[in-house]
mmCIF file of C-alpha atoms in Angstrom:
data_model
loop_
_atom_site.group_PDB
_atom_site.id
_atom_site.type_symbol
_atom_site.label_atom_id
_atom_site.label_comp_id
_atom_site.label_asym_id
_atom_site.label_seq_id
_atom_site.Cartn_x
_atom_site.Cartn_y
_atom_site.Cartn_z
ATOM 1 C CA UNK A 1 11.586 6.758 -49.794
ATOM 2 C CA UNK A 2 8.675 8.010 -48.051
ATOM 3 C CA UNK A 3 7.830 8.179 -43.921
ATOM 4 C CA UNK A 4 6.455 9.903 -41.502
ATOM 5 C CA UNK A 5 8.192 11.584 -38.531
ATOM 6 C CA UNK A 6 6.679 12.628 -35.115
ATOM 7 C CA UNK A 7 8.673 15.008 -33.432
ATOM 8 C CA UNK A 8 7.240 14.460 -29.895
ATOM 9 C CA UNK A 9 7.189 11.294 -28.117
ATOM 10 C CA UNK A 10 5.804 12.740 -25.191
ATOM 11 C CA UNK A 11 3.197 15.754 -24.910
ATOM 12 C CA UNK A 12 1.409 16.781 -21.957
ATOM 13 C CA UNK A 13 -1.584 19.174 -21.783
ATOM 14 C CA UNK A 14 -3.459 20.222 -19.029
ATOM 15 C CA UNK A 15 -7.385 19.061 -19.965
ATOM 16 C CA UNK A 16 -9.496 21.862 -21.753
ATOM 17 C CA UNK A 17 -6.387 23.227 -22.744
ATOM 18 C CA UNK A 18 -5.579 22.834 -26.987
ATOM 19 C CA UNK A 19 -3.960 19.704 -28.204
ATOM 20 C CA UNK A 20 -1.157 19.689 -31.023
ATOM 21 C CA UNK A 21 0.888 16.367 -32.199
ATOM 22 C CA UNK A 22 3.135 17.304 -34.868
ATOM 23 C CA UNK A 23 3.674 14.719 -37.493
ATOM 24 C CA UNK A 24 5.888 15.335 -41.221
ATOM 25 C CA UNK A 25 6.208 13.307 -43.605
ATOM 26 C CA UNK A 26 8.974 12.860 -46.812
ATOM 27 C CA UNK A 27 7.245 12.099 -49.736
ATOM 28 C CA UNK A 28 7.475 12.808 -53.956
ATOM 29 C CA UNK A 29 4.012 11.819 -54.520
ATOM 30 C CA UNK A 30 0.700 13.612 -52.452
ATOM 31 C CA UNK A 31 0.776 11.119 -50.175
ATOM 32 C CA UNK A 32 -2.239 9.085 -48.318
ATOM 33 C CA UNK A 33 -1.988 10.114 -44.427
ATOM 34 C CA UNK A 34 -3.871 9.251 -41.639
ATOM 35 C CA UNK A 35 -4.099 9.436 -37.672
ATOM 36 C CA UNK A 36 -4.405 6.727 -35.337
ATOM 37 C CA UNK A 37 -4.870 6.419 -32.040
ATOM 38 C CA UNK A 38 -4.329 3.517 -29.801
ATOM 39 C CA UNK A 39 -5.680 3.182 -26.196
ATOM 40 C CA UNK A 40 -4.562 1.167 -23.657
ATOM 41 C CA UNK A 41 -5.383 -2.309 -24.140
ATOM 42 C CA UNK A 42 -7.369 -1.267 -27.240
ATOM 43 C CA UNK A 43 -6.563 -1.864 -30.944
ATOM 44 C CA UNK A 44 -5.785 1.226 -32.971
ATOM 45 C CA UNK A 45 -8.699 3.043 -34.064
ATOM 46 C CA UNK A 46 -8.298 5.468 -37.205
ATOM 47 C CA UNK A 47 -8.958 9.223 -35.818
ATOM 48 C CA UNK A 48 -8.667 10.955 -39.700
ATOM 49 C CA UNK A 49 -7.284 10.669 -42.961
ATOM 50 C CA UNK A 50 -6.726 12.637 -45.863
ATOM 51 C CA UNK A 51 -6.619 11.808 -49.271
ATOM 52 C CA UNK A 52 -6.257 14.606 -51.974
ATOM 53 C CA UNK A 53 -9.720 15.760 -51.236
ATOM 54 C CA UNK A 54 -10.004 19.238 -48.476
ATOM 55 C CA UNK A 55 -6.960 19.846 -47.195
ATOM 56 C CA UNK A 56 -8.440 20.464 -43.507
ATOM 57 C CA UNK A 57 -9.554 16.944 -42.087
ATOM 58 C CA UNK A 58 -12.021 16.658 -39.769
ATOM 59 C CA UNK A 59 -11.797 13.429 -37.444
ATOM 60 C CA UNK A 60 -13.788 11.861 -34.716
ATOM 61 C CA UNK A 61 -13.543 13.005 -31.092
ATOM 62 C CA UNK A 62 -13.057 16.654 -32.183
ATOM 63 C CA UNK A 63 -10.249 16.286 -33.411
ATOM 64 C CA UNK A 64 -8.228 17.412 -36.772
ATOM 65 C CA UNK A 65 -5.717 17.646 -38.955
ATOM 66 C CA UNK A 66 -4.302 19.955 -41.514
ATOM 67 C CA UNK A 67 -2.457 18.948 -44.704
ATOM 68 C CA UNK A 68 0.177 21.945 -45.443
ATOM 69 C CA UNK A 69 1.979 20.767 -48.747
ATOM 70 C CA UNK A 70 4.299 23.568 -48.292
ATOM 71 C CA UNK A 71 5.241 22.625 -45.151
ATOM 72 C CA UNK A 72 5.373 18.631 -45.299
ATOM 73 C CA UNK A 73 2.965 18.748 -42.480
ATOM 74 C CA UNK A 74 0.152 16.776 -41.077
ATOM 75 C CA UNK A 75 -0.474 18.187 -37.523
ATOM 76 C CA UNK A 76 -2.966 16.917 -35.229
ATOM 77 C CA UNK A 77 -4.724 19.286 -33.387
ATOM 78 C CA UNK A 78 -7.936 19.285 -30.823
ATOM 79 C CA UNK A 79 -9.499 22.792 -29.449
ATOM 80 C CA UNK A 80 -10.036 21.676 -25.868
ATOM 81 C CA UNK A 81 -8.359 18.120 -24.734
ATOM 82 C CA UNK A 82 -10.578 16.086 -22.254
ATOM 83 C CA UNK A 83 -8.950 13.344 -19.635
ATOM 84 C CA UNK A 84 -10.258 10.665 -22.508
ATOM 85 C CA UNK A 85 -7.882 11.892 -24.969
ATOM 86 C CA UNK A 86 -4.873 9.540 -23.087
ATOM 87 C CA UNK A 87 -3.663 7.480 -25.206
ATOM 88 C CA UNK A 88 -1.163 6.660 -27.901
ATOM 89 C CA UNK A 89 -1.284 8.552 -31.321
ATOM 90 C CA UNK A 90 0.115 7.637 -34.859
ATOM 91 C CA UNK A 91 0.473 9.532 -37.929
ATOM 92 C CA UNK A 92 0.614 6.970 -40.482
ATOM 93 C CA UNK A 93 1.217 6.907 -44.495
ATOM 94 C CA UNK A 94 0.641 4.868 -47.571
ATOM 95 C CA UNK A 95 3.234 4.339 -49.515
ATOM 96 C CA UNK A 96 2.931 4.862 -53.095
ATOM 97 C CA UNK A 97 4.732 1.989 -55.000
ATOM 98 C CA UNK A 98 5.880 0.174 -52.128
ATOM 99 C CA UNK A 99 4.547 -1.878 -49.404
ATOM 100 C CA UNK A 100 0.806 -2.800 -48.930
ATOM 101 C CA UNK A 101 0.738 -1.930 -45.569
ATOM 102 C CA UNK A 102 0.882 1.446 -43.537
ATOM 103 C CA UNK A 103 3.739 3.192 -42.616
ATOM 104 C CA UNK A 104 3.865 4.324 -39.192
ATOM 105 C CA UNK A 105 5.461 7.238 -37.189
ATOM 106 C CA UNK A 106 6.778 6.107 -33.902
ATOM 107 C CA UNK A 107 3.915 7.549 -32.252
ATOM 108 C CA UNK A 108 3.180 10.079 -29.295
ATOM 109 C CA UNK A 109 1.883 10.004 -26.168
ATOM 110 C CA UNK A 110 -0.406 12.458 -25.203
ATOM 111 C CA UNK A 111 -0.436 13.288 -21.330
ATOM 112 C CA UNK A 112 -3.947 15.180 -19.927
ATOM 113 C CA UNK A 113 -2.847 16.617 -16.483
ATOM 114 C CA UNK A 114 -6.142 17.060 -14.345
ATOM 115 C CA UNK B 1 -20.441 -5.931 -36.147
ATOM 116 C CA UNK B 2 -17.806 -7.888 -34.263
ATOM 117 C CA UNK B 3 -14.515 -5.855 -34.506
ATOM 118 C CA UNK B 4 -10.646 -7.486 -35.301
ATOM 119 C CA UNK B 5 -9.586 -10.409 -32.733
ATOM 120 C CA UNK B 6 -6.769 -11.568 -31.869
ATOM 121 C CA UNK B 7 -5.765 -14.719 -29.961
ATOM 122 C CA UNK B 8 -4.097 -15.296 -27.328
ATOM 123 C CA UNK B 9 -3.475 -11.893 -25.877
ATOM 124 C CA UNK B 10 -0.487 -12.489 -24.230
ATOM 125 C CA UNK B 11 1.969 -15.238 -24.846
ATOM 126 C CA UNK B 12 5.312 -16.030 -22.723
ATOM 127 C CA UNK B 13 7.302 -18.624 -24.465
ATOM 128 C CA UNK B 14 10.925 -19.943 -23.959
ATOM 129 C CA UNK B 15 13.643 -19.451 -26.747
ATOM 130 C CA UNK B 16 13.521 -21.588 -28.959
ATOM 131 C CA UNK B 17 10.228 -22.971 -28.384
ATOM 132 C CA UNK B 18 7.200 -22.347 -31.157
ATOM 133 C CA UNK B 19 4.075 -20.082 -31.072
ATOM 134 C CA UNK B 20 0.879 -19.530 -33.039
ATOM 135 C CA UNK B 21 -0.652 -16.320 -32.733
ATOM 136 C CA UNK B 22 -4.473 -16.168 -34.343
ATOM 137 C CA UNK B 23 -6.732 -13.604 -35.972
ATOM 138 C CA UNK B 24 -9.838 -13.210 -36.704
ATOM 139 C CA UNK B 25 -10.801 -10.531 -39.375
ATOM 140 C CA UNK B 26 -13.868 -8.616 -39.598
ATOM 141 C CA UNK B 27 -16.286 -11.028 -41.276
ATOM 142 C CA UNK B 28 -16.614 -10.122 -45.196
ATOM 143 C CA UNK B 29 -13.278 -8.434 -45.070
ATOM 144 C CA UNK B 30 -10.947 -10.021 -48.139
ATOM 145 C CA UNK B 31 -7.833 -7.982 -46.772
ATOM 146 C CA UNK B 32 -5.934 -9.180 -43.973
ATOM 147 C CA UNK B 33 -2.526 -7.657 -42.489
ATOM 148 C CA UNK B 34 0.187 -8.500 -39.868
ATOM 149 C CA UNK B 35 2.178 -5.577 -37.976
ATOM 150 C CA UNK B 36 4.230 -5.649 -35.287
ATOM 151 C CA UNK B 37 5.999 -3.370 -32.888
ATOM 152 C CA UNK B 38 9.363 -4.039 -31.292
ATOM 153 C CA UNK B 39 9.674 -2.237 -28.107
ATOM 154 C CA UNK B 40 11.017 1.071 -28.485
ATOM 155 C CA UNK B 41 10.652 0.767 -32.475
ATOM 156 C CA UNK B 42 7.541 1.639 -34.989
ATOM 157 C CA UNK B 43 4.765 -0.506 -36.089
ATOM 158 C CA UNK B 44 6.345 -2.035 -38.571
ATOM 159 C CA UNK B 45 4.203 -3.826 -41.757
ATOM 160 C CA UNK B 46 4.650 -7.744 -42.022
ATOM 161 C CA UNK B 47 2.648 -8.977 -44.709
ATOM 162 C CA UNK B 48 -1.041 -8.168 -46.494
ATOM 163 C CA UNK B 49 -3.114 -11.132 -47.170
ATOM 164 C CA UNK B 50 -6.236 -10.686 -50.200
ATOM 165 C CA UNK B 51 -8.657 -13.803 -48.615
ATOM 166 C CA UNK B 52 -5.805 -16.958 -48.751
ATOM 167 C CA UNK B 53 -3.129 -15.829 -51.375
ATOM 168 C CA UNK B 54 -0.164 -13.970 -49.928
ATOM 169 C CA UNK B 55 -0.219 -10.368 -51.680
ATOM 170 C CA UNK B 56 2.543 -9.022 -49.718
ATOM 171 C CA UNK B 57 5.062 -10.474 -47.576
ATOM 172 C CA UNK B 58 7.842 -7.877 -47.280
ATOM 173 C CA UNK B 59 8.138 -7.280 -44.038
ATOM 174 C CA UNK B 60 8.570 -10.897 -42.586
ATOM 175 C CA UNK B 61 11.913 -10.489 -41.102
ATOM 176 C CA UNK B 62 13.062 -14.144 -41.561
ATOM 177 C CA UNK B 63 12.070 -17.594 -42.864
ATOM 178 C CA UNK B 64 11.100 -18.705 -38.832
ATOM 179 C CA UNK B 65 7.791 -17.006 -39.550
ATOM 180 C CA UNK B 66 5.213 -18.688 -41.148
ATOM 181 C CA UNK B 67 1.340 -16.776 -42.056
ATOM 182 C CA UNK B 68 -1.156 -18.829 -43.255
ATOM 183 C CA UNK B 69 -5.036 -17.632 -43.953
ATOM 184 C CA UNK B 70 -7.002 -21.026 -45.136
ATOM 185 C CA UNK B 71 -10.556 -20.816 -46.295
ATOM 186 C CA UNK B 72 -9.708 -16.918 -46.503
ATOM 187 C CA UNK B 73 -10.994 -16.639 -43.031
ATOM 188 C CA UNK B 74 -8.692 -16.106 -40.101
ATOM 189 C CA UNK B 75 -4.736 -16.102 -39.827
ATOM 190 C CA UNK B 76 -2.273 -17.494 -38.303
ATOM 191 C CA UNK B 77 1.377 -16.598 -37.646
ATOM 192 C CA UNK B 78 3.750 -19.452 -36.226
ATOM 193 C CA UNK B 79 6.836 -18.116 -35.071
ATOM 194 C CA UNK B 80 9.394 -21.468 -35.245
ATOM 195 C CA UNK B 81 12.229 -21.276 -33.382
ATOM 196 C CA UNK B 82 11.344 -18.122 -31.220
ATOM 197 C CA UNK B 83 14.177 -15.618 -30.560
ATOM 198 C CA UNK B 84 14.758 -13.191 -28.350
ATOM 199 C CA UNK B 85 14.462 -10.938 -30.934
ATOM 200 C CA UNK B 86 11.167 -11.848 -31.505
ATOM 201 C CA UNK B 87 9.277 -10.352 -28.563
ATOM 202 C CA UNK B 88 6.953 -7.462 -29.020
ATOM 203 C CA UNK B 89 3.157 -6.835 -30.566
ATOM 204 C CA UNK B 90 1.716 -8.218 -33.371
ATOM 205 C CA UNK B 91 -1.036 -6.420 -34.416
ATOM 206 C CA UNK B 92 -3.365 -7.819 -37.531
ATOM 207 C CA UNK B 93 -6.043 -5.252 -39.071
ATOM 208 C CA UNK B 94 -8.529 -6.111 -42.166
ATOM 209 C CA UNK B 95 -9.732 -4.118 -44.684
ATOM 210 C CA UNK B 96 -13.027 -4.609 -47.116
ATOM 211 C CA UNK B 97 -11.614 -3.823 -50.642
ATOM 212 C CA UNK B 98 -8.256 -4.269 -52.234
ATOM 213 C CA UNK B 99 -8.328 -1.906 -54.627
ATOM 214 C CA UNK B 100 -8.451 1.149 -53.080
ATOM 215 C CA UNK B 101 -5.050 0.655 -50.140
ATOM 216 C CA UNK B 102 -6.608 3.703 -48.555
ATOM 217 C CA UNK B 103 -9.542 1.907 -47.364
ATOM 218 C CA UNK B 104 -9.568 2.154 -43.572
ATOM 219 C CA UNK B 105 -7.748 -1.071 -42.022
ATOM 220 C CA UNK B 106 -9.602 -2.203 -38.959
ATOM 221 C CA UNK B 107 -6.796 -3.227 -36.178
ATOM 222 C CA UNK B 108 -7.647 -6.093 -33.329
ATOM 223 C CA UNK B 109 -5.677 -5.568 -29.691
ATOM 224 C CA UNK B 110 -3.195 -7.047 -30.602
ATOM 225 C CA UNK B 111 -0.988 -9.874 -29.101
ATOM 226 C CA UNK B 112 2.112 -9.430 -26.837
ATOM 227 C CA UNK B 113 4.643 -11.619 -27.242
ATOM 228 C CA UNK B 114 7.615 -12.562 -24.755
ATOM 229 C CA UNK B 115 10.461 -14.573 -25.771
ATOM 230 C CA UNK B 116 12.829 -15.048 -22.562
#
């Protein structure tokens, strides 16, 4: 079966300070993977995905993500984090043979101290 | 462009009591999908919709939930005898095409539920 795990349910940064949400995934196939994020009150809004194509993603917001085969990886990262970056984040994946929908990792917070 | 909606936003009901939760996809999108997260749990996958015929219902936990898309347009979910178990957020997202599933699903606020 494939999934996604996010080891961090919390993460707080101080703001212009670099932003990392660790997300791995279990998979036999080269999986679809994306990032959401979710902000409050706000419907989830896709950040990134990858797809087979460049293994470095580039996202809105600055942000991105790196696909490490090797590793099982799919790490979110963001040079400087700014106050807006609060919210909820997801590393999702599609599952090859299974469900339509998305899979989803329980998600992280990410904290921006002032 | 008018984004996902969802209807109502937040919903209190009794046990045992019945709800209808509505959404409204991004207009020209054939793909429609129901999430929800229990608190504490992941987003969990529901049931894909291509315009009205059911393509996917996996996820439904039980027969007390009902998903209808008429005319192709919007959805409903009816949740018939509400349980306890039942409270959380139900998300829906569309998508334009069904042939590619990593086509990027567009997700509405979502609704919160409370069963008490």
């Amino acid at each position: 079966a494939q999934s996604v795990t996010q080891l961090d349910s919390h993460v707080s940064v101080s703001e212009g300070t670099p932003v990392l949400l660790r997300c791995n995934y279990s998979s036999s196939y080269s999986p679809s993977l994306f990032w959401y994020v979710q902000h409050p009150n706000k419907g989830l809004q896709l950040l990134l995905k990858y797809t087979s194509a460049a293994t470095l993603v580039k996202g809105i917001n600055g942000f991105e993500a790196e696909f490490k085969k090797s590793e099982t990886s799919f790490h979110l990262t963001k040079p400087s984090a700014h106050m807006s970056d609060a919210a909820e984040y997801f590393c999702v994946v599609i599952l090859e043979g299974g469900a339509d929908g998305l899979t989803f990792g329980k998600g992280t917070h990410l904290i921006i101290q002032p | 462009e008018a984004g996902v909606t969802q209807f109502p936003s937040h919903s209190v009901i009794e046990k045992g009591q019945t709800v209808t939760l509505r959404c409204d996809p991004i207009s020209g999108h054939d793909n429609l999908y129901w999430y929800r997260r229990v608190m504490g749990k992941e987003i969990k996958f529901l049931l894909h919709f291509v315009k009205e015929s059911k393509q996917d219902e996996s996820g439904m936990p039980n027969n007390r939930f009902l998903a209808e898309r008429t005319g192709g347009t919007y959805s409903t979910l009816k949740v018939q005898p509400a349980e306890l178990e039942d409270s959380g957020v139900y998300f829906c997202a569309s998508s334009h095409s069904s042939r590619d599933r990593g086509y990027e699903q567009y997700f509405g606020p979502g609704t919160r539920l409370t069963v008490t």
